[in-house]
Structure formats: C-alpha cells, structure tokens
C-alpha cells in the first residue's frame, strides 16, 4: 500500500528537497514548521538516496490528464508504482498521517470487504498469510477485525518484523487467542481447514522474485486455482492491494500467478490490477483527502455511507457454461456398501454431520398433482427409520394438495462438501396424529405460533399482516403453557421404493449405486446395481 516504513526518512528527505527546489503549486504539500526544524536530521538520509527513483526532481502526480484518462477503467484511476509511492509519501508527510494509522485503516478496509461478500456463517475459518512488510501488517490488522466480526482467523507470519508496530499487532492477536501457525504447521491441504485465505505477503513496493518460504506459499495458492486439491472445494483467495508475485504494473504477465477471488486495492488500484479477473474487486483505505484526489486527478468511486470499502465496477458477468468442479472422492464400490439402504443412508448422513455441513437434513421434496406438473421445494428431514423419511408441513400447502392427488414423491439430499447426493423415491402417507402432536410440542414456542398463523401457500396482503397475526396469536396464548396443535398441520412419511447413492469422481465418471426392492423366497431384499454416470 504505502512505501516501506524503513524508507520513510529517506523518502521524506527527498520529498522535502522537491518542495524546496521546485515552485510550490500544491499548498497541502508545504512542509510544516516542525518538519523544517528537523530538516537537518532528515538530510542525513541523503547518502542512502538512489537517484533512479526520480522522487527528488519530480513534482507530485505530474502525469498529464489525458494519460490518466486513458489509464482509467470504469472511471477509476489506476496508479503506477511511482505514483502510488508519491501519494503515500504525501499522506505520511505534510498531511500528518502515521504509518500505524494508515495500516489500521487499510486492514479494517480489507476486513470489511471480506465481510461484504463472504459471511461468517458460511466462510468462517480464515488463514491470513502475512509477509514481513506493510502488506503483512495490513493482513495482521485485518485478521484482528475479522475476529471481532465473528470469523475464526489463524495467522501464518514466517518472517516477523521486529519493530514495535508489528510486535504490537502480534500481541493484540495473541491476546485474542488467535493461533499463529508456522509454515511447517500448515496442513498439506489448505482447503481442508480454511474457507478464506488472505494473501498479505507482498505489496506494490516489492521487487524481485519471492524467496523461501513465500515462493512455496505462493505456489500453494496457485495450485488451489488449478483445482489440484483432492476431494474438497477450494477456499476463496483474497489478495491485499496486489496479488503476491504479480508485477505491480504488468500484473500476472506469465499467466501462472495467484488468481484471487477478491482483490482489495488500497488508496487506489494499481495498474497491474487491470488484469484481475475475479468476481470481487473492492477499493479500501478511506483516507485520501479531496484535495489530493483533485491535485493528482484521481478518479475514485465514492464510499457509501459509513463503509470502509466500495466495489470497483460491477460484478463481472459469469460464464455459466464454464463453471465446473473437479470431483475427487474415494471409490464407492459395491462390495463396500451396506446391504440395507437405510443403513447406508445413516452412514452417509453421519458423515455429513461430522463434516460440519450446514443443514445436512435439508432435502428437496418433489411432488406432482393429477396434472402431472412437478414442483420442488426444500424441506427438513425430521425423522428416518425402517418405515421411511418424515417431514412436517401445512396440510393446506401446495405440496399437500399435490400429495392428496398423487401420493408419490421424490427426495434429494445434496452434501456438497462430500461430493455426495442421495435420491429416494416412494409412496407418501400422513403420519399418525399422535406422532405429529408429539413433534409439534417439541418445537420452539415461536415456531409453534408460526404454524398456527401461516395458511401456507395462500396469498397474503403483505408481511405486516403476518406480523400482526403473529402478535395476536402470541397474545392469545400468552397465559397458556401448551399451544394446541392446529388441525391443518402435521407430518408425512415417504416409504422408499428406490434409493440412489451418488458420489462425484474425476472426468465425470461418477459412482451411482441404486437399491431397488425384490422378493426372494418370500422375503423383501434390496438389489444393488451400478448405473452409468
């Protein structure tokens, strides 16, 4: 984001020389009396000045307007490395920003950008891979804010910077019991333990080829882009300011670098970010004063409300035809499965629960009435035994009306994290009223009232009408410990006539094992066959 802290004295000397040797055309850049009083000490950095930087003889943001316009995309200015450094020097010079202020604002911007897209209820486990410079500091700050936002961050910080600013950031994270992992402690499969990987290794001021261990860490993120990880969905990659390993102006020139899902540009996007092809590009670092933006002719999108981030451009158009996953799973063989499909279902269901999948009991219920037109919706499995699969609903709903006309249905369970799905087909009947009564009173009181209020699938004038009905029923039963089960509410049981267990495999050669009942010697047994994928 900004120039490295270790060069601040040097670059400030160069900036002051620029202002003393050239006419001042930008009032905000005039050094303060305090800076002038310390000019002699700053001059000590001159011996380390490299003339090739061109900072001592070049006015701030001198690029012509026509060139800036040519380099803007969607009315947003993209900066060269030199321009980005000049703006940062101005922020930390005459404008009085400190390095820790800018780092705090930058890290908060990264965290809010992540929270804007990847909710902690679905993307909870975060690994922030932090480099030794300011980009790594941004990652440490972002991890702290993500912790307070409800995420569970871990830190990989292999080359720690021994300066007070950075040691303080580490102390803050340790006080929150945020784990620090060495490179050796990282799991071989990053997709197994993490939902989000924050790439905060190198920023725009990095030069040369990455050295160990960062070269290997970058390649591990690249391998996730290629889908090299077996059996699991890859975590999303969020890069801070510049994807590590990219050229700040040429971008991913060789096409073999990290391909992040999200890029959070800081201050203004860098020229190399024009090659970013991920779905989410945000701008963060809400600290550029209007006068700087006007002087440097920066075209930046306005930040909405109190937000610390703003999306750059629209969400990129998605090529649906190109979307695909590479499934890698253990073999699912006939001689390894349970003879009874209920036992096999229970085994897979327990696997889904153990894997921490969200609502593993969610199932798509498909029905069709006498007109033969199918309809589907998600419902929750509330019981399974040798007699079938049970769910509960309103007996006046569309699915209930269709089941009364055609008592056959299909269930579909899909467990994305395990590359598995199960289809179940069979006849449907209502469960005994006593069974429905027992389940109804096991529900939370609010859910019971909701069942009384809702005339499911009927037209309502608006949400306010539902709220009003809910309040009325709540008051009606306020003095009653038991709410009577409404007659229009109860359960259904599907009695299976067919099971199909599906497991994704590479090259679309998926495993499909089907169970169907047969009569052998007067006994009902299940025949297992393999279906072509």
Coordinates of C-alpha atoms in Angstrom, one line a residue:
X1 CA 0.0 0.0 0.0
X2 CA 2.4 2.7 1.1
X3 CA 6.2 2.8 0.9
X4 CA 8.0 0.6 3.4
X5 CA 8.5 2.1 6.8
X6 CA 12.2 1.6 6.7
X7 CA 12.5 4.1 3.8
X8 CA 10.3 6.8 5.4
X9 CA 13.2 9.0 6.5
X10 CA 14.9 8.7 3.1
X11 CA 11.8 9.4 1.0
X12 CA 10.7 12.3 3.3
X13 CA 14.1 13.9 2.7
X14 CA 13.6 13.5 -1.0
X15 CA 10.1 15.0 -0.8
X16 CA 11.3 18.0 1.2
X17 CA 14.1 18.6 -1.3
X18 CA 11.5 18.5 -4.0
X19 CA 9.4 21.1 -2.2
X20 CA 12.5 23.3 -1.5
X21 CA 13.9 23.2 -5.0
X22 CA 10.7 23.5 -7.1
X23 CA 7.9 26.0 -7.0
X24 CA 5.1 25.0 -4.7
X25 CA 1.9 24.5 -6.7
X26 CA 0.1 22.5 -4.0
X27 CA -0.5 24.2 -0.7
X28 CA -1.1 21.0 1.2
X29 CA 2.4 19.8 0.4
X30 CA 4.1 22.7 2.1
X31 CA 6.2 21.3 4.9
X32 CA 5.1 22.3 8.4
X33 CA 7.5 24.3 10.7
X34 CA 8.1 21.2 12.7
X35 CA 9.4 19.4 9.6
X36 CA 11.6 22.4 8.7
X37 CA 13.1 22.5 12.2
X38 CA 14.1 18.8 11.8
X39 CA 15.3 19.3 8.2
X40 CA 19.0 18.9 9.2
X41 CA 18.4 15.5 10.7
X42 CA 16.4 14.4 7.7
X43 CA 19.2 15.3 5.4
X44 CA 21.3 12.6 7.0
X45 CA 19.3 10.2 4.8
X46 CA 20.7 11.7 1.6
X47 CA 23.6 9.3 1.5
X48 CA 21.2 6.5 1.0
X49 CA 19.2 8.2 -1.7
X50 CA 19.0 6.4 -5.1
X51 CA 18.7 8.9 -8.0
X52 CA 17.0 6.3 -10.1
X53 CA 13.8 6.7 -8.0
X54 CA 13.4 10.2 -9.5
X55 CA 11.5 11.4 -6.5
X56 CA 13.7 14.4 -5.7
X57 CA 13.3 16.1 -9.0
X58 CA 9.7 15.2 -9.9
X59 CA 6.6 17.1 -8.8
X60 CA 3.8 15.1 -7.1
X61 CA 1.5 13.4 -9.6
X62 CA 2.7 15.1 -12.7
X63 CA 1.1 12.8 -15.2
X64 CA -1.0 14.6 -17.8
X65 CA -4.7 14.4 -17.5
X66 CA -5.1 12.8 -20.9
X67 CA -2.8 10.0 -19.9
X68 CA -4.7 9.4 -16.7
X69 CA -8.0 9.2 -18.5
X70 CA -6.5 6.7 -20.9
X71 CA -5.5 4.5 -18.0
X72 CA -8.8 4.7 -16.2
X73 CA -11.3 1.8 -16.5
X74 CA -15.0 2.4 -15.5
X75 CA -13.9 5.9 -14.4
X76 CA -11.4 4.6 -11.9
X77 CA -7.8 5.7 -11.9
X78 CA -5.1 3.0 -11.8
X79 CA -1.7 4.0 -10.4
X80 CA 1.8 3.2 -11.4
X81 CA 4.2 2.1 -8.7
X82 CA 5.8 5.6 -8.6
X83 CA 2.6 7.4 -8.3
X84 CA 1.4 5.2 -5.5
X85 CA 4.6 5.8 -3.6
X86 CA 4.3 9.6 -4.1
X87 CA 0.8 9.7 -2.8
X88 CA 1.8 7.7 0.3
X89 CA 4.7 10.0 1.0
X90 CA 2.4 13.0 0.9
X91 CA 0.0 11.3 3.2
X92 CA 2.7 10.5 5.7
X93 CA 4.5 13.8 5.2
X94 CA 2.7 17.2 5.2
X95 CA -0.7 15.6 5.8
X96 CA 0.5 14.1 9.1
X97 CA -0.7 10.5 8.8
X98 CA 1.3 8.0 10.7
X99 CA 2.2 4.5 9.4
X100 CA 0.1 2.8 12.1
X101 CA -2.9 5.0 11.3
X102 CA -2.8 4.0 7.6
X103 CA -2.2 0.4 8.4
X104 CA -5.2 0.3 10.8
X105 CA -7.5 1.9 8.2
X106 CA -6.2 -0.4 5.4
X107 CA -6.6 -3.6 7.5
X108 CA -10.1 -2.5 8.5
X109 CA -10.9 -1.9 4.8
X110 CA -9.8 -5.5 3.9
X111 CA -11.8 -7.0 6.7
X112 CA -15.0 -5.1 5.8
X113 CA -14.6 -6.0 2.1
X114 CA -14.4 -9.7 3.1
X115 CA -17.4 -9.4 5.3
X116 CA -19.3 -7.7 2.5
X117 CA -19.1 -10.9 0.3
X118 CA -18.2 -13.8 2.5
X119 CA -20.5 -14.1 5.5
X120 CA -19.0 -15.8 8.6
X121 CA -22.0 -18.2 8.8
X122 CA -20.6 -19.8 5.5
X123 CA -17.0 -18.7 5.4
X124 CA -15.8 -18.9 8.9
X125 CA -12.3 -20.2 9.0
X126 CA -9.7 -17.7 7.8
X127 CA -5.9 -18.1 7.3
X128 CA -4.0 -14.8 6.9
X129 CA -0.6 -15.3 5.3
X130 CA 1.4 -12.3 6.2
X131 CA 4.7 -11.0 4.8
X132 CA 7.4 -9.0 6.6
X133 CA 6.4 -5.6 5.3
X134 CA 3.5 -3.2 5.4
X135 CA 1.3 -5.6 3.3
X136 CA 1.8 -8.2 6.1
X137 CA 0.9 -5.6 8.7
X138 CA -2.4 -4.9 6.8
X139 CA -3.1 -8.7 7.0
X140 CA -2.5 -8.7 10.7
X141 CA -4.8 -5.8 11.3
X142 CA -7.5 -7.4 9.0
X143 CA -7.3 -10.7 11.0
X144 CA -7.9 -8.8 14.2
X145 CA -11.0 -7.1 12.8
X146 CA -12.2 -10.4 11.3
X147 CA -12.0 -11.9 14.7
X148 CA -14.3 -9.2 16.1
X149 CA -16.6 -9.7 13.1
X150 CA -17.2 -13.3 14.1
X151 CA -14.7 -15.2 12.0
X152 CA -12.1 -17.6 13.2
X153 CA -8.7 -16.4 11.9
X154 CA -5.3 -18.1 12.0
X155 CA -2.0 -16.4 11.1
X156 CA 1.0 -17.6 9.2
X157 CA 3.7 -15.0 9.8
X158 CA 7.0 -16.7 9.0
X159 CA 9.3 -13.6 8.7
X160 CA 8.3 -11.4 11.6
X161 CA 9.3 -7.7 11.6
X162 CA 10.9 -6.9 15.0
X163 CA 9.6 -3.3 15.0
X164 CA 7.3 -2.1 17.8
X165 CA 4.4 -1.5 15.4
X166 CA 4.4 -5.1 14.2
X167 CA 5.2 -6.7 17.6
X168 CA 2.2 -4.7 18.9
X169 CA -0.1 -6.2 16.2
X170 CA 1.1 -9.7 17.1
X171 CA 0.5 -9.0 20.8
X172 CA -3.1 -7.8 20.1
X173 CA -3.8 -11.0 18.2
X174 CA -2.3 -13.2 20.8
X175 CA -4.4 -11.5 23.5
X176 CA -7.5 -12.7 21.5
X177 CA -6.0 -16.3 21.4
X178 CA -5.7 -16.1 17.6
X179 CA -3.5 -19.0 16.6
X180 CA -0.1 -18.4 14.9
X181 CA 1.0 -21.3 12.6
X182 CA 4.4 -21.9 11.3
X183 CA 4.8 -22.9 7.6
X184 CA 5.6 -26.4 8.9
X185 CA 2.4 -26.5 10.9
X186 CA 0.1 -25.6 8.0
X187 CA -2.0 -28.6 6.7
X188 CA -0.8 -30.0 3.4
X189 CA -4.4 -29.5 2.2
X190 CA -5.3 -25.8 2.9
X191 CA -8.8 -26.4 1.7
X192 CA -9.5 -28.9 4.5
X193 CA -9.1 -26.4 7.3
X194 CA -9.8 -23.0 5.8
X195 CA -12.7 -21.2 3.9
X196 CA -10.8 -18.0 3.2
X197 CA -7.1 -17.4 2.5
X198 CA -5.9 -13.8 2.9
X199 CA -2.8 -13.2 0.7
X200 CA -1.0 -10.4 2.5
X201 CA 2.6 -11.4 1.6
X202 CA 3.8 -8.6 -0.7
X203 CA 2.5 -5.2 -1.6
X204 CA 3.3 -2.8 -4.5
X205 CA 6.7 -1.8 -3.3
X206 CA 8.1 -5.4 -3.5
X207 CA 10.8 -6.1 -6.1
X208 CA 12.4 -9.3 -7.4
X209 CA 11.5 -12.9 -7.1
X210 CA 9.9 -14.2 -3.9
X211 CA 12.3 -16.1 -1.6
X212 CA 11.6 -19.0 0.7
X213 CA 9.2 -19.7 2.3
X214 CA 7.0 -17.3 0.4
X215 CA 7.8 -18.8 -3.0
X216 CA 6.3 -22.1 -1.9
X217 CA 3.3 -20.4 -0.2
X218 CA 2.5 -18.6 -3.4
X219 CA 2.7 -21.8 -5.3
X220 CA 0.3 -23.5 -2.9
X221 CA -2.2 -20.7 -3.6
X222 CA -1.6 -21.1 -7.3
X223 CA -2.3 -24.9 -7.0
X224 CA -5.7 -24.1 -5.4
X225 CA -6.5 -22.1 -8.5
X226 CA -5.9 -25.1 -10.7
X227 CA -8.1 -27.3 -8.5
X228 CA -5.2 -29.5 -7.5
X229 CA -6.6 -30.2 -4.1
X230 CA -8.3 -33.6 -3.8
X231 CA -11.8 -34.1 -2.7
X232 CA -12.7 -30.6 -1.4
X233 CA -13.9 -27.3 -2.6
X234 CA -11.1 -24.8 -2.8
X235 CA -11.2 -21.9 -0.3
X236 CA -11.6 -18.4 -1.7
X237 CA -8.4 -16.3 -2.0
X238 CA -8.4 -12.6 -1.0
X239 CA -5.4 -10.6 -2.1
X240 CA -4.4 -7.3 -0.3
X241 CA -3.6 -4.5 -2.8
X242 CA -1.7 -6.6 -5.2
X243 CA -1.7 -10.4 -5.6
X244 CA 1.6 -11.6 -4.3
X245 CA 4.0 -12.4 -7.1
X246 CA 2.3 -10.1 -9.6
X247 CA 4.2 -7.2 -11.2
X248 CA 2.6 -4.0 -9.8
X249 CA 2.1 -2.6 -13.3
X250 CA 2.2 -5.6 -15.7
X251 CA 0.1 -7.8 -13.5
X252 CA 0.2 -11.6 -13.9
X253 CA 2.4 -11.3 -17.1
X254 CA 3.1 -15.0 -17.4
X255 CA -0.5 -16.1 -16.5
X256 CA 0.8 -18.5 -13.9
X257 CA 0.3 -16.5 -10.7
X258 CA -2.3 -16.4 -8.0
X259 CA -5.8 -15.8 -9.3
X260 CA -7.7 -14.4 -6.3
X261 CA -11.4 -14.4 -6.0
X262 CA -11.3 -11.0 -4.3
X263 CA -8.8 -8.1 -4.7
X264 CA -8.9 -5.3 -2.2
X265 CA -7.0 -2.4 -3.7
X266 CA -5.8 0.2 -1.2
X267 CA -5.7 4.1 -1.7
X268 CA -6.3 3.5 -5.5
X269 CA -6.0 0.4 -7.7
X270 CA -2.5 -0.3 -9.1
X271 CA -2.0 -0.6 -12.8
X272 CA -1.5 -4.4 -12.6
X273 CA -5.0 -4.8 -11.1
X274 CA -6.4 -4.3 -14.6
X275 CA -5.6 -7.9 -15.2
X276 CA -7.7 -9.0 -12.2
X277 CA -10.4 -11.3 -13.5
X278 CA -12.0 -12.4 -10.2
X279 CA -15.6 -11.6 -9.3
X280 CA -15.0 -9.1 -6.5
X281 CA -12.8 -6.0 -6.7
X282 CA -13.0 -3.6 -3.8
X283 CA -11.3 -0.3 -3.0
X284 CA -10.3 0.3 0.6
X285 CA -8.3 2.8 2.6
X286 CA -10.8 5.7 3.0
X287 CA -8.2 8.3 3.8
X288 CA -7.4 10.2 0.6
X289 CA -8.4 13.8 1.1
X290 CA -10.3 15.5 -1.7
X291 CA -7.5 18.0 -2.3
X292 CA -5.1 15.1 -3.0
X293 CA -7.6 13.4 -5.3
X294 CA -8.1 16.7 -7.2
X295 CA -4.4 17.6 -7.4
X296 CA -3.4 14.1 -8.6
X297 CA -6.6 13.8 -10.8
X298 CA -7.6 10.6 -9.1
X299 CA -11.0 9.3 -10.2
X300 CA -12.2 7.2 -7.3
X301 CA -15.7 5.9 -6.6
X302 CA -17.5 7.5 -3.6
X303 CA -17.7 5.3 -0.5
X304 CA -21.3 4.6 0.5
X305 CA -22.4 5.9 3.9
X306 CA -20.0 4.9 6.7
X307 CA -18.5 1.9 4.7
X308 CA -14.7 1.4 4.6
X309 CA -14.9 -0.3 1.2
X310 CA -16.5 0.3 -2.1
X311 CA -16.9 -2.1 -5.0
X312 CA -15.0 -1.2 -8.2
X313 CA -17.1 -1.8 -11.2
X314 CA -20.0 -4.2 -11.4
X315 CA -19.9 -7.9 -10.5
X316 CA -18.2 -9.5 -13.5
X317 CA -20.5 -11.4 -15.9
X318 CA -20.2 -15.0 -15.2
X319 CA -19.9 -17.6 -18.0
X320 CA -22.2 -20.2 -16.6
X321 CA -21.2 -22.7 -19.3
X322 CA -17.6 -22.6 -18.0
X323 CA -18.5 -23.2 -14.4
X324 CA -17.4 -26.7 -13.3
X325 CA -15.9 -28.5 -10.3
X326 CA -13.4 -31.3 -10.4
X327 CA -14.7 -34.0 -8.1
X328 CA -12.1 -36.2 -6.4
X329 CA -13.6 -38.8 -3.9
X330 CA -12.7 -42.2 -2.5
X331 CA -14.1 -45.1 -4.6
X332 CA -17.6 -46.1 -3.9
X333 CA -17.7 -49.8 -4.6
X334 CA -20.5 -52.4 -4.4
X335 CA -18.6 -54.7 -2.1
X336 CA -18.0 -51.8 0.4
X337 CA -21.6 -50.6 0.8
X338 CA -24.2 -51.7 3.3
X339 CA -26.7 -54.3 2.2
X340 CA -29.6 -52.2 3.5
X341 CA -30.0 -48.8 2.0
X342 CA -31.3 -47.3 5.3
X343 CA -28.0 -48.3 6.9
X344 CA -26.1 -46.8 4.0
X345 CA -28.1 -43.6 4.3
X346 CA -27.5 -43.3 8.0
X347 CA -23.8 -43.9 7.4
X348 CA -23.6 -41.0 4.9
X349 CA -25.8 -38.8 7.0
X350 CA -23.5 -39.2 10.0
X351 CA -20.5 -38.3 7.7
X352 CA -22.3 -35.1 6.7
X353 CA -22.9 -34.2 10.3
X354 CA -19.4 -35.0 11.3
X355 CA -18.1 -32.8 8.4
X356 CA -19.9 -29.8 9.9
X357 CA -22.0 -29.3 6.7
X358 CA -24.8 -26.7 7.1
X359 CA -28.3 -28.3 7.5
X360 CA -27.4 -31.8 6.4
X361 CA -31.0 -32.7 6.9
X362 CA -32.2 -30.3 4.2
X363 CA -33.8 -32.2 1.3
X364 CA -35.5 -31.2 -1.9
X365 CA -39.1 -32.6 -2.0
X366 CA -40.6 -33.1 -5.5
X367 CA -44.3 -33.7 -5.9
X368 CA -46.8 -33.7 -8.8
X369 CA -50.6 -33.4 -8.8
X370 CA -53.1 -35.0 -11.2
X371 CA -52.0 -32.7 -14.0
X372 CA -48.5 -34.2 -13.9
X373 CA -46.7 -30.9 -13.4
X374 CA -43.8 -31.4 -10.9
X375 CA -42.9 -28.9 -8.2
X376 CA -40.0 -28.9 -5.8
X377 CA -39.0 -27.2 -2.6
X378 CA -36.6 -27.6 0.3
X379 CA -37.9 -29.1 3.5
X380 CA -36.1 -30.5 6.6
X381 CA -35.9 -34.2 7.4
X382 CA -37.3 -34.7 10.9
X383 CA -37.1 -38.5 11.3
X384 CA -35.8 -41.6 9.5
X385 CA -36.3 -45.2 10.4
X386 CA -37.0 -48.5 8.7
X387 CA -40.5 -47.2 7.8
X388 CA -39.3 -44.2 5.9
X389 CA -38.4 -40.5 5.9
X390 CA -40.6 -38.0 7.8
X391 CA -41.1 -34.2 7.4
X392 CA -43.8 -31.8 8.7
X393 CA -45.8 -29.1 6.9
X394 CA -49.2 -27.4 6.5
X395 CA -51.9 -29.8 5.1
X396 CA -53.3 -27.0 3.0
X397 CA -50.0 -26.2 1.2
X398 CA -49.3 -26.9 -2.5
X399 CA -47.3 -30.0 -1.8
X400 CA -50.0 -31.3 0.4
X401 CA -52.7 -30.7 -2.2
X402 CA -50.5 -32.5 -4.8
X403 CA -49.8 -35.4 -2.5
X404 CA -53.6 -35.8 -2.0
X405 CA -54.0 -36.2 -5.7
X406 CA -50.8 -38.2 -6.3
X407 CA -49.3 -39.8 -3.2
X408 CA -45.8 -40.4 -4.8
X409 CA -42.8 -38.2 -4.3
X410 CA -39.0 -37.9 -4.5
X411 CA -36.5 -36.7 -2.0
X412 CA -33.0 -35.4 -2.8
X413 CA -30.2 -34.8 -0.3
X414 CA -27.1 -32.9 -1.6
X415 CA -23.9 -32.8 0.5
X416 CA -21.6 -30.5 -1.4
X417 CA -18.6 -30.7 0.9
X418 CA -18.5 -34.5 0.5
X419 CA -19.4 -34.7 -3.3
X420 CA -22.4 -36.8 -2.4
X421 CA -26.1 -36.9 -3.1
X422 CA -28.9 -39.3 -2.3
X423 CA -32.2 -39.8 -4.2
X424 CA -35.1 -41.5 -2.5
X425 CA -38.4 -42.3 -4.3
X426 CA -41.6 -43.8 -2.9
X427 CA -45.2 -43.5 -1.8
X428 CA -46.3 -40.9 0.8
X429 CA -48.8 -41.1 3.7
X430 CA -49.6 -38.9 6.6
X431 CA -48.0 -39.8 9.9
X432 CA -50.4 -40.6 12.8
X433 CA -51.8 -37.5 14.5
X434 CA -50.2 -38.6 17.8
X435 CA -46.8 -38.5 16.2
X436 CA -47.4 -35.1 14.7
X437 CA -48.7 -33.9 18.1
X438 CA -45.5 -35.0 19.8
X439 CA -43.2 -33.4 17.4
X440 CA -45.2 -30.1 17.3
X441 CA -44.8 -29.6 21.1
X442 CA -41.0 -30.3 20.8
X443 CA -40.7 -27.2 18.5
X444 CA -39.7 -23.8 19.9
X445 CA -42.7 -21.8 21.0
X446 CA -42.2 -19.2 18.2
X447 CA -42.3 -22.0 15.6
X448 CA -45.5 -23.3 17.1
X449 CA -47.1 -19.9 16.8
X450 CA -45.8 -19.6 13.3
X451 CA -47.5 -22.8 12.3
X452 CA -50.8 -21.6 13.7
X453 CA -50.5 -18.3 11.9
X454 CA -49.5 -19.4 8.5
X455 CA -52.1 -20.5 6.0
X456 CA -49.2 -21.9 3.8
X457 CA -49.2 -21.1 0.1
X458 CA -52.2 -18.7 0.3
X459 CA -51.9 -15.1 -0.8
X460 CA -51.3 -12.5 1.9
X461 CA -51.5 -8.7 1.6
X462 CA -48.0 -8.1 3.0
X463 CA -45.5 -9.0 5.7
X464 CA -47.1 -6.6 8.1
X465 CA -50.3 -8.7 8.0
X466 CA -48.3 -11.8 9.1
X467 CA -46.6 -9.8 11.9
X468 CA -50.0 -8.6 13.1
X469 CA -51.5 -12.1 13.1
X470 CA -48.4 -13.5 14.9
X471 CA -48.8 -10.8 17.6
X472 CA -52.5 -11.6 18.0
X473 CA -51.9 -15.3 18.4
X474 CA -49.0 -14.7 20.7
X475 CA -51.2 -12.6 23.0
X476 CA -54.0 -15.2 22.8
X477 CA -51.7 -18.0 24.1
X478 CA -49.7 -15.8 26.5
X479 CA -51.3 -17.4 29.6
X480 CA -51.2 -20.9 28.2
X481 CA -48.2 -23.2 28.7
X482 CA -49.3 -25.5 25.9
X483 CA -50.3 -24.3 22.5
X484 CA -52.7 -26.7 20.8
X485 CA -51.5 -28.2 17.5
X486 CA -53.6 -26.8 14.6
X487 CA -55.6 -29.4 12.7
X488 CA -54.1 -28.2 9.4
X489 CA -50.5 -29.1 10.4
X490 CA -48.8 -32.4 10.6
X491 CA -46.3 -34.9 9.2
X492 CA -45.8 -37.0 6.1
X493 CA -43.7 -40.2 5.7
X494 CA -42.2 -41.3 2.4
X495 CA -41.9 -45.1 2.2
X496 CA -38.9 -45.8 -0.1
X497 CA -39.2 -47.9 -3.3
X498 CA -35.9 -46.8 -4.6
X499 CA -32.6 -45.4 -3.4
X500 CA -29.7 -44.0 -5.4
X501 CA -26.4 -43.0 -3.8
X502 CA -24.2 -40.7 -6.0
X503 CA -20.6 -39.8 -5.4
X504 CA -18.7 -37.4 -7.6
X505 CA -15.5 -38.6 -9.4
X506 CA -12.9 -37.1 -11.8
X507 CA -13.7 -36.8 -15.5
X508 CA -17.4 -37.1 -14.7
X509 CA -17.1 -40.9 -14.1
X510 CA -19.3 -40.6 -11.1
X511 CA -20.3 -43.5 -8.9
X512 CA -24.1 -44.3 -8.9
X513 CA -25.3 -47.2 -6.9
X514 CA -29.1 -47.9 -7.0
X515 CA -31.1 -50.0 -4.5
X516 CA -34.4 -51.4 -5.5
X517 CA -36.6 -54.0 -3.6
X518 CA -37.0 -57.6 -4.8
X519 CA -38.9 -60.6 -3.5
X520 CA -36.7 -63.6 -2.9
X521 CA -38.1 -66.7 -1.2
X522 CA -40.9 -64.6 0.1
X523 CA -38.6 -62.1 1.7
X524 CA -38.1 -58.5 0.6
X525 CA -34.4 -57.8 -0.2
X526 CA -32.6 -54.9 -1.8
X527 CA -30.9 -55.4 -5.1
X528 CA -27.8 -53.2 -5.8
X529 CA -26.8 -52.2 -9.3
X530 CA -24.4 -49.7 -10.7
X531 CA -25.7 -47.0 -13.1
X532 CA -23.7 -45.3 -15.8
X533 CA -22.8 -41.7 -14.7

